[in-house]
Amino acid sequence: NENAAKILYWPQMNQDIRADFARQIRALRQSQHLTQQVLADRVGTKKSNISRMESGRYNPSLDFMVRVAASMGKQVTITIEDEQRIFT
């Protein structure tokens, strides 16, 4: 299915989805009074990756998104049509 391949090919993820995820992560990080460096340390990445992700200049993998969310006690939930998958 041509549409399914586009959905699964993460680098072509819709810019709006990436921007929305970035806004949510930034707001969550700030609400927990975490610096980008502290979040990066929790995730096991560089501060620059957190900064780039929050600014929308980084196209994170699903695994990275799950690790970032989990490091702040949250889950990544993806809804496709009527089905929902929760990644932890």
Coordinates of N, CA, C and O in Angstrom, one line a residue:
N1 N 0.8 -1.2 0.0 CA 0.0 0.0 0.0 C 0.9 1.2 0.0 O 1.7 1.4 0.9
E2 N 0.8 2.0 -1.0 CA 1.6 3.2 -1.1 C 1.5 4.2 0.0 O 2.5 4.7 0.5
N3 N 0.3 4.4 0.5 CA 0.1 5.3 1.7 C 0.7 4.8 2.9 O 1.3 5.5 3.7
A4 N 0.6 3.5 3.2 CA 1.2 2.9 4.4 C 2.7 3.1 4.4 O 3.3 3.4 5.4
A5 N 3.3 2.9 3.2 CA 4.8 3.1 3.1 C 5.2 4.5 3.5 O 6.2 4.7 4.2
K6 N 4.4 5.5 3.1 CA 4.7 6.9 3.4 C 4.5 7.1 4.9 O 5.3 7.9 5.5
I7 N 3.5 6.5 5.5 CA 3.3 6.7 7.0 C 4.5 6.1 7.7 O 5.0 6.6 8.7
L8 N 5.0 4.9 7.3 CA 6.0 4.2 8.0 C 7.4 4.8 7.8 O 8.3 4.5 8.5
Y9 N 7.6 5.5 6.7 CA 8.9 6.1 6.4 C 9.1 7.4 7.2 O 8.7 8.5 6.8
W10 N 9.6 7.2 8.4 CA 9.7 8.3 9.3 C 10.4 9.6 8.8 O 9.9 10.7 9.2
P11 N 11.4 9.6 8.0 CA 12.0 10.8 7.6 C 11.1 11.8 6.9 O 11.3 12.9 6.8
Q12 N 10.0 11.2 6.3 CA 9.0 12.0 5.6 C 7.9 12.4 6.5 O 6.8 12.9 6.0
M13 N 8.1 12.3 7.8 CA 7.0 12.6 8.7 C 6.5 14.1 8.5 O 7.4 15.0 8.3
N14 N 5.3 14.3 8.6 CA 4.7 15.6 8.4 C 5.3 16.6 9.3 O 5.4 16.4 10.5
Q15 N 5.7 17.8 8.7 CA 6.3 18.8 9.5 C 5.4 19.3 10.7 O 5.9 19.6 11.7
D16 N 4.1 19.3 10.5 CA 3.2 19.7 11.5 C 3.2 18.8 12.7 O 3.2 19.2 13.8
I17 N 3.3 17.5 12.4 CA 3.4 16.5 13.5 C 4.7 16.7 14.3 O 4.7 16.7 15.5
R18 N 5.8 16.9 13.6 CA 7.1 17.2 14.2 C 7.1 18.4 15.1 O 7.6 18.4 16.2
A19 N 6.5 19.5 14.5 CA 6.4 20.7 15.2 C 5.6 20.6 16.5 O 5.9 21.1 17.5
D20 N 4.5 19.9 16.4 CA 3.6 19.7 17.5 C 4.3 18.9 18.6 O 4.2 19.2 19.8
F21 N 5.0 17.8 18.2 CA 5.7 17.0 19.2 C 6.8 17.9 19.8 O 6.9 17.9 21.1
A22 N 7.5 18.7 19.1 CA 8.5 19.6 19.6 C 7.9 20.6 20.6 O 8.5 20.7 21.7
R23 N 6.8 21.1 20.3 CA 6.1 22.1 21.3 C 5.7 21.4 22.5 O 5.9 21.9 23.6
Q24 N 5.2 20.2 22.4 CA 4.7 19.4 23.6 C 5.9 19.0 24.5 O 5.9 19.2 25.7
I25 N 7.0 18.6 23.9 CA 8.2 18.2 24.6 C 8.8 19.4 25.3 O 9.2 19.3 26.5
R26 N 8.9 20.5 24.6 CA 9.5 21.7 25.2 C 8.6 22.2 26.4 O 9.2 22.5 27.5
A27 N 7.3 22.2 26.2 CA 6.4 22.6 27.3 C 6.5 21.6 28.5 O 6.5 22.1 29.6
L28 N 6.6 20.4 28.2 CA 6.7 19.4 29.3 C 8.0 19.5 30.0 O 8.0 19.5 31.3
R29 N 9.1 19.7 29.3 CA 10.4 19.9 29.9 C 10.4 21.1 30.8 O 10.9 21.1 31.9
Q30 N 9.9 22.2 30.3 CA 9.8 23.4 31.1 C 8.9 23.3 32.3 O 9.2 23.8 33.3
S31 N 7.8 22.6 32.1 CA 6.9 22.5 33.3 C 7.5 21.6 34.4 O 7.1 21.8 35.6
Q32 N 8.5 20.8 34.0 CA 9.2 19.9 35.0 C 10.5 20.6 35.5 O 11.3 20.0 36.2
H33 N 10.7 21.9 35.0 CA 11.8 22.6 35.4 C 13.2 21.9 35.1 O 14.1 22.0 35.9
L34 N 13.2 21.3 33.9 CA 14.4 20.6 33.4 C 15.1 21.5 32.4 O 14.5 22.1 31.5
T35 N 16.4 21.5 32.4 CA 17.2 22.1 31.4 C 17.3 21.1 30.2 O 17.1 19.9 30.4
Q36 N 17.7 21.7 29.1 CA 17.9 20.8 27.9 C 19.0 19.8 28.3 O 19.0 18.6 27.9
Q37 N 20.0 20.3 29.0 CA 21.2 19.4 29.4 C 20.7 18.2 30.3 O 21.1 17.1 30.1
V38 N 19.9 18.5 31.3 CA 19.4 17.5 32.2 C 18.6 16.5 31.4 O 18.7 15.3 31.5
L39 N 17.7 16.9 30.5 CA 16.9 16.0 29.7 C 17.8 15.2 28.8 O 17.6 14.0 28.7
A40 N 18.8 15.8 28.2 CA 19.8 15.1 27.3 C 20.5 14.0 28.1 O 20.6 12.9 27.6
D41 N 20.9 14.3 29.3 CA 21.6 13.3 30.2 C 20.6 12.1 30.5 O 21.0 11.0 30.5
R42 N 19.4 12.4 30.8 CA 18.4 11.4 31.0 C 18.2 10.5 29.8 O 18.0 9.3 30.0
V43 N 18.2 11.1 28.7 CA 17.9 10.3 27.4 C 19.1 9.6 26.9 O 19.0 8.6 26.3
G44 N 20.3 10.1 27.3 CA 21.6 9.6 26.8 C 21.9 10.1 25.5 O 22.4 9.4 24.6
T45 N 21.8 11.4 25.3 CA 22.1 12.0 24.0 C 22.8 13.4 24.3 O 23.0 13.7 25.5
K46 N 23.1 14.1 23.3 CA 23.7 15.4 23.4 C 22.6 16.5 23.6 O 21.5 16.4 23.0
K47 N 23.0 17.6 24.3 CA 22.1 18.7 24.5 C 21.7 19.3 23.1 O 20.5 19.7 22.9
S48 N 22.6 19.3 22.2 CA 22.3 19.8 20.8 C 21.2 19.1 20.1 O 20.4 19.7 19.4
N49 N 21.1 17.7 20.4 CA 20.0 17.0 19.8 C 18.6 17.4 20.4 O 17.6 17.5 19.7
I50 N 18.6 17.7 21.7 CA 17.4 18.1 22.3 C 17.0 19.5 21.8 O 15.8 19.8 21.4
S51 N 18.0 20.4 21.7 CA 17.7 21.7 21.2 C 17.2 21.7 19.7 O 16.2 22.4 19.4
R52 N 17.9 20.9 18.9 CA 17.4 20.7 17.5 C 16.0 20.1 17.4 O 15.2 20.6 16.6
M53 N 15.7 19.2 18.3 CA 14.4 18.5 18.2 C 13.4 19.6 18.6 O 12.3 19.7 18.0
E54 N 13.6 20.3 19.7 CA 12.6 21.3 20.2 C 12.4 22.4 19.1 O 11.4 23.1 19.1
S55 N 13.4 22.7 18.3 CA 13.3 23.8 17.3 C 12.8 23.3 16.0 O 12.5 24.1 15.1
G56 N 12.6 22.0 15.9 CA 12.1 21.4 14.7 C 13.1 21.1 13.6 O 12.8 20.8 12.5
R57 N 14.4 21.3 14.0 CA 15.5 21.1 13.0 C 16.0 19.6 13.0 O 16.9 19.3 12.3
Y58 N 15.4 18.8 13.8 CA 15.9 17.4 14.0 C 14.7 16.5 13.7 O 13.6 16.7 14.3
N59 N 14.9 15.5 12.9 CA 13.9 14.5 12.6 C 14.1 13.3 13.5 O 14.8 12.4 13.1
P60 N 13.5 13.2 14.7 CA 13.8 12.1 15.6 C 13.2 10.8 15.2 O 12.1 10.8 14.6
S61 N 13.9 9.7 15.5 CA 13.3 8.4 15.2 C 12.2 8.2 16.3 O 12.1 8.9 17.3
L62 N 11.4 7.2 16.0 CA 10.3 6.9 17.0 C 11.0 6.4 18.3 O 10.5 6.8 19.4
D63 N 12.0 5.7 18.2 CA 12.7 5.2 19.4 C 13.2 6.4 20.2 O 13.1 6.4 21.5
F64 N 13.8 7.4 19.6 CA 14.3 8.6 20.3 C 13.1 9.3 20.9 O 13.2 9.8 22.1
M65 N 12.0 9.5 20.2 CA 10.8 10.2 20.8 C 10.3 9.4 22.0 O 9.9 10.1 23.0
V66 N 10.3 8.1 22.0 CA 9.8 7.3 23.1 C 10.8 7.5 24.3 O 10.3 7.7 25.4
R67 N 12.1 7.5 24.0 CA 13.0 7.7 25.1 C 12.9 9.1 25.7 O 13.0 9.2 27.0
V68 N 12.7 10.1 24.9 CA 12.5 11.5 25.5 C 11.3 11.5 26.3 O 11.3 12.0 27.5
A69 N 10.2 11.0 25.8 CA 8.9 11.1 26.6 C 9.0 10.3 27.8 O 8.6 10.7 28.9
A70 N 9.6 9.1 27.8 CA 9.7 8.2 28.9 C 10.6 8.8 30.0 O 10.4 8.7 31.2
S71 N 11.6 9.6 29.6 CA 12.5 10.2 30.5 C 11.8 11.3 31.4 O 12.3 11.7 32.4
M72 N 10.6 11.7 30.9 CA 9.8 12.7 31.7 C 8.5 12.0 32.2 O 7.6 12.7 32.5
G73 N 8.5 10.7 32.2 CA 7.3 10.0 32.7 C 6.1 9.9 31.8 O 5.0 9.8 32.3
K74 N 6.3 10.1 30.5 CA 5.2 10.1 29.6 C 5.4 9.0 28.5 O 6.4 8.4 28.4
Q75 N 4.3 8.8 27.8 CA 4.3 7.8 26.7 C 4.1 8.5 25.4 O 3.5 9.6 25.3
V76 N 4.5 7.9 24.3 CA 4.2 8.4 22.9 C 3.0 7.5 22.5 O 3.1 6.3 22.5
T77 N 1.9 8.2 22.1 CA 0.7 7.5 21.5 C 0.5 7.9 20.1 O 0.5 9.1 19.8
I78 N 0.4 7.0 19.2 CA 0.2 7.2 17.8 C -1.2 6.7 17.4 O -1.4 5.5 17.7
T79 N -2.0 7.5 16.8 CA -3.3 7.1 16.4 C -3.3 7.1 14.9 O -3.1 8.1 14.3
I80 N -3.7 6.0 14.3 CA -3.8 5.9 12.8 C -5.3 5.4 12.6 O -5.6 4.3 13.0
E81 N -6.1 6.3 12.0 CA -7.5 6.1 11.8 C -8.1 5.7 13.1 O -8.1 6.5 14.1
D82 N -8.7 4.5 13.3 CA -9.4 4.1 14.5 C -8.5 3.3 15.4 O -9.0 2.8 16.4
E83 N -7.3 3.0 15.1 CA -6.4 2.2 15.9 C -5.5 3.1 16.7 O -5.0 4.1 16.2
Q84 N -5.1 2.7 17.9 CA -4.2 3.5 18.7 C -3.1 2.5 19.2 O -3.3 1.4 19.6
R85 N -1.8 3.0 19.1 CA -0.7 2.2 19.6 C 0.0 3.1 20.6 O 0.3 4.3 20.4
I86 N 0.3 2.6 21.8 CA 1.1 3.3 22.8 C 2.5 2.7 22.9 O 2.6 1.5 23.0
F87 N 3.5 3.5 22.8 CA 4.9 3.1 22.8 C 5.5 3.5 24.2 O 5.4 4.7 24.5
T88 N 6.1 2.6 24.8 CA 6.8 2.9 26.1 C 8.2 2.5 26.1 O 8.6 1.7 25.3

